[in-house]
């Protein structure tokens, strides 16, 4: 049996961690949704995201607008969200517009300014105290879940500032900033820095399974074991490992269809990531895979959609998946940045016009299931034919807000509030299953997954009678 490629291993562990900044082509012009160049040149400000875009003939300069200072930053950070830049604009009035990275896939509204604010670039903010104040103020303004995660941010900042000094080493300063985000326990919040010739990363709230795997079998052997087990033991002969090694499809006992998706994207490698061509190729590849699988599953008694090792990805993929398991339109989810405000975006799911499956569907989850994997689960479990099984998901839905710091370090944080159709927010709590199964047991993290899949198939069949 062939082993998955190193790229597949990398992608299944973390979709965006494998992409180098040079892989993203930065736009020189911003277009309207119909492909024409839009007169977007000028100064645009988004208070909700703390960004100012200065657009001229040379391209886009992005400024970080914070209560503690305003500074320019390059879109060349260590994660996907810090690398892509806006390409599209939809005017909402003479001085108001929605900017998007990809067509019809965003909700960030900007207001036109007459000029760049005087504070932008007015002072050197790269010192310890200035960087600390910037860091603290970014969270104070944009982080959405202090109350949900039980953190008194002002008290945290006051305590940390008492330990701050101008002559701190890079390592000590990094540890100080990391100590501020650790109590959040939010895996969508991270601090990344390079010093002493190495990259350092502070990220918390990864659940119990991933730390257990890291301290034991290791993620690469674990993933290979799961793939080999699925193809060689759990699924019927003829199971396939497809989609650039991100997807497994097959049957269980000829009666239950099975789809495992490791990441919501990465299905192709033919286009430059982050471009419209890449987005179209990703959705086209997903469409082909789901057409084939759901056509094959047409006469099955049930389908298992296994998201128990899904690390997230491209939100448009989540909506495309949801459209395959319903015959009627429904509200998938809403997004906003203000707890008291109306949604900035409401995503309606229309039934796909090709092969669909509306029989019994079981979505298998774990505490590894995160981000776009959770968004998919949140949408699907609202459907009458769908049951969530496994263990509770991670509880980190928000698309990370990328914020380079003035000293060259980098932070991401959760600023978007995702809610289901009833307005329920599951951030920090996760999605609890209706059917509980031990998916990744510490004593046997590979074999337990196979047993959970088999048990779920048996449960699905027994529920028919």
mmCIF file of N, CA and C in Angstrom, residues 377-421:
data_model
loop_
_atom_site.group_PDB
_atom_site.id
_atom_site.type_symbol
_atom_site.label_atom_id
_atom_site.label_comp_id
_atom_site.label_asym_id
_atom_site.label_seq_id
_atom_site.Cartn_x
_atom_site.Cartn_y
_atom_site.Cartn_z
ATOM 1 N N UNK A 377 -19.830 21.155 10.520
ATOM 2 C CA UNK A 377 -20.623 20.387 11.489
ATOM 3 C C UNK A 377 -21.800 21.212 11.993
ATOM 4 N N UNK A 378 -21.567 22.479 12.309
ATOM 5 C CA UNK A 378 -22.615 23.349 12.827
ATOM 6 C C UNK A 378 -23.757 23.485 11.824
ATOM 7 N N UNK A 379 -23.422 23.607 10.552
ATOM 8 C CA UNK A 379 -24.462 23.701 9.538
ATOM 9 C C UNK A 379 -25.233 22.397 9.410
ATOM 10 N N UNK A 380 -24.497 21.306 9.255
ATOM 11 C CA UNK A 380 -25.147 20.034 8.946
ATOM 12 C C UNK A 380 -26.018 19.530 10.085
ATOM 13 N N UNK A 381 -25.620 19.736 11.326
ATOM 14 C CA UNK A 381 -26.383 19.188 12.438
ATOM 15 C C UNK A 381 -27.723 19.888 12.619
ATOM 16 N N UNK A 382 -27.942 20.991 11.890
ATOM 17 C CA UNK A 382 -29.234 21.658 11.907
ATOM 18 C C UNK A 382 -30.253 20.942 11.029
ATOM 19 N N UNK A 383 -29.791 20.026 10.180
ATOM 20 C CA UNK A 383 -30.669 19.314 9.255
ATOM 21 C C UNK A 383 -31.303 18.104 9.937
ATOM 22 N N UNK A 384 -32.552 17.795 9.614
ATOM 23 C CA UNK A 384 -33.244 16.687 10.289
ATOM 24 C C UNK A 384 -32.662 15.317 9.997
ATOM 25 N N UNK A 385 -31.933 15.175 8.907
ATOM 26 C CA UNK A 385 -31.375 13.874 8.540
ATOM 27 C C UNK A 385 -29.947 13.671 9.034
ATOM 28 N N UNK A 386 -29.414 14.646 9.786
ATOM 29 C CA UNK A 386 -28.000 14.604 10.183
ATOM 30 C C UNK A 386 -27.873 14.448 11.704
ATOM 31 N N UNK A 387 -26.967 13.569 12.123
ATOM 32 C CA UNK A 387 -26.659 13.346 13.533
ATOM 33 C C UNK A 387 -25.156 13.512 13.750
ATOM 34 N N UNK A 388 -24.776 14.284 14.755
ATOM 35 C CA UNK A 388 -23.363 14.409 15.106
ATOM 36 C C UNK A 388 -22.990 13.296 16.072
ATOM 37 N N UNK A 389 -21.835 12.672 15.833
ATOM 38 C CA UNK A 389 -21.359 11.584 16.683
ATOM 39 C C UNK A 389 -19.882 11.813 16.997
ATOM 40 N N UNK A 390 -19.384 11.112 18.023
ATOM 41 C CA UNK A 390 -17.973 11.228 18.399
ATOM 42 C C UNK A 390 -17.821 11.957 19.704
ATOM 43 N N UNK A 391 -16.949 12.966 19.723
ATOM 44 C CA UNK A 391 -16.738 13.798 20.903
ATOM 45 C C UNK A 391 -16.869 15.270 20.521
ATOM 46 N N UNK A 392 -16.885 16.133 21.533
ATOM 47 C CA UNK A 392 -17.119 17.566 21.328
ATOM 48 C C UNK A 392 -15.987 18.195 20.523
ATOM 49 N N UNK A 393 -16.345 19.088 19.627
ATOM 50 C CA UNK A 393 -15.365 19.751 18.770
ATOM 51 C C UNK A 393 -14.557 20.788 19.552
ATOM 52 N N UNK A 394 -13.547 21.379 18.897
ATOM 53 C CA UNK A 394 -12.580 22.254 19.565
ATOM 54 C C UNK A 394 -13.204 23.532 20.136
ATOM 55 N N UNK A 395 -14.128 24.125 19.411
ATOM 56 C CA UNK A 395 -14.714 25.387 19.855
ATOM 57 C C UNK A 395 -13.946 26.606 19.412
ATOM 58 N N UNK A 396 -13.408 26.575 18.175
ATOM 59 C CA UNK A 396 -12.674 27.721 17.612
ATOM 60 C C UNK A 396 -13.142 27.916 16.179
ATOM 61 N N UNK A 397 -14.102 28.813 15.984
ATOM 62 C CA UNK A 397 -14.755 28.996 14.695
ATOM 63 C C UNK A 397 -14.212 30.197 13.922
ATOM 64 N N UNK A 398 -13.875 31.260 14.625
ATOM 65 C CA UNK A 398 -13.570 32.547 13.997
ATOM 66 C C UNK A 398 -12.404 32.464 13.026
ATOM 67 N N UNK A 399 -12.574 33.084 11.863
ATOM 68 C CA UNK A 399 -11.433 33.273 10.977
ATOM 69 C C UNK A 399 -10.411 34.152 11.699
ATOM 70 N N UNK A 400 -9.156 33.716 11.805
ATOM 71 C CA UNK A 400 -8.177 34.511 12.565
ATOM 72 C C UNK A 400 -7.946 35.895 11.943
ATOM 73 N N UNK A 401 -7.910 36.902 12.795
ATOM 74 C CA UNK A 401 -7.555 38.257 12.378
ATOM 75 C C UNK A 401 -6.040 38.390 12.436
ATOM 76 N N UNK A 402 -5.422 38.654 11.303
ATOM 77 C CA UNK A 402 -3.959 38.709 11.203
ATOM 78 C C UNK A 402 -3.455 40.101 11.565
ATOM 79 N N UNK A 403 -2.516 40.171 12.502
ATOM 80 C CA UNK A 403 -1.963 41.448 12.940
ATOM 81 C C UNK A 403 -0.446 41.351 13.104
ATOM 82 N N UNK A 404 0.298 41.804 12.105
ATOM 83 C CA UNK A 404 1.751 41.933 12.310
ATOM 84 C C UNK A 404 2.019 42.972 13.383
ATOM 85 N N UNK A 405 3.026 42.728 14.211
ATOM 86 C CA UNK A 405 3.409 43.685 15.252
ATOM 87 C C UNK A 405 4.547 44.578 14.744
ATOM 88 N N UNK A 406 4.731 45.755 15.311
ATOM 89 C CA UNK A 406 5.728 46.687 14.769
ATOM 90 C C UNK A 406 7.170 46.229 14.952
ATOM 91 N N UNK A 407 7.414 45.244 15.802
ATOM 92 C CA UNK A 407 8.781 44.743 15.962
ATOM 93 C C UNK A 407 9.084 43.580 15.021
ATOM 94 N N UNK A 408 8.154 43.286 14.101
ATOM 95 C CA UNK A 408 8.366 42.218 13.134
ATOM 96 C C UNK A 408 7.760 40.892 13.536
ATOM 97 N N UNK A 409 7.240 40.797 14.746
ATOM 98 C CA UNK A 409 6.554 39.581 15.164
ATOM 99 C C UNK A 409 5.116 39.613 14.630
ATOM 100 N N UNK A 410 4.361 38.598 15.008
ATOM 101 C CA UNK A 410 3.075 38.421 14.351
ATOM 102 C C UNK A 410 2.084 37.781 15.316
ATOM 103 N N UNK A 411 0.836 38.270 15.308
ATOM 104 C CA UNK A 411 -0.188 37.709 16.160
ATOM 105 C C UNK A 411 -1.472 37.491 15.365
ATOM 106 N N UNK A 412 -2.197 36.451 15.703
ATOM 107 C CA UNK A 412 -3.543 36.227 15.186
ATOM 108 C C UNK A 412 -4.493 36.109 16.368
ATOM 109 N N UNK A 413 -5.744 36.538 16.165
ATOM 110 C CA UNK A 413 -6.730 36.458 17.237
ATOM 111 C C UNK A 413 -8.117 36.275 16.638
ATOM 112 N N UNK A 414 -9.038 35.826 17.479
ATOM 113 C CA UNK A 414 -10.404 35.550 17.036
ATOM 114 C C UNK A 414 -11.275 36.784 17.258
ATOM 115 N N UNK A 415 -11.767 37.360 16.176
ATOM 116 C CA UNK A 415 -12.595 38.566 16.294
ATOM 117 C C UNK A 415 -13.974 38.402 15.681
ATOM 118 N N UNK A 416 -14.238 37.280 15.013
ATOM 119 C CA UNK A 416 -15.522 37.081 14.351
ATOM 120 C C UNK A 416 -16.394 36.123 15.149
ATOM 121 N N UNK A 417 -17.670 36.462 15.244
ATOM 122 C CA UNK A 417 -18.625 35.690 16.041
ATOM 123 C C UNK A 417 -19.503 34.896 15.090
ATOM 124 N N UNK A 418 -19.272 33.597 15.015
ATOM 125 C CA UNK A 418 -20.082 32.712 14.183
ATOM 126 C C UNK A 418 -21.246 32.180 15.022
ATOM 127 N N UNK A 419 -22.433 32.151 14.428
ATOM 128 C CA UNK A 419 -23.610 31.625 15.122
ATOM 129 C C UNK A 419 -24.407 30.745 14.178
ATOM 130 N N UNK A 420 -25.126 29.783 14.734
ATOM 131 C CA UNK A 420 -25.971 28.937 13.893
ATOM 132 C C UNK A 420 -27.262 29.675 13.552
ATOM 133 N N UNK A 421 -28.170 28.997 12.884
ATOM 134 C CA UNK A 421 -29.394 29.651 12.407
ATOM 135 C C UNK A 421 -30.268 30.166 13.542
#
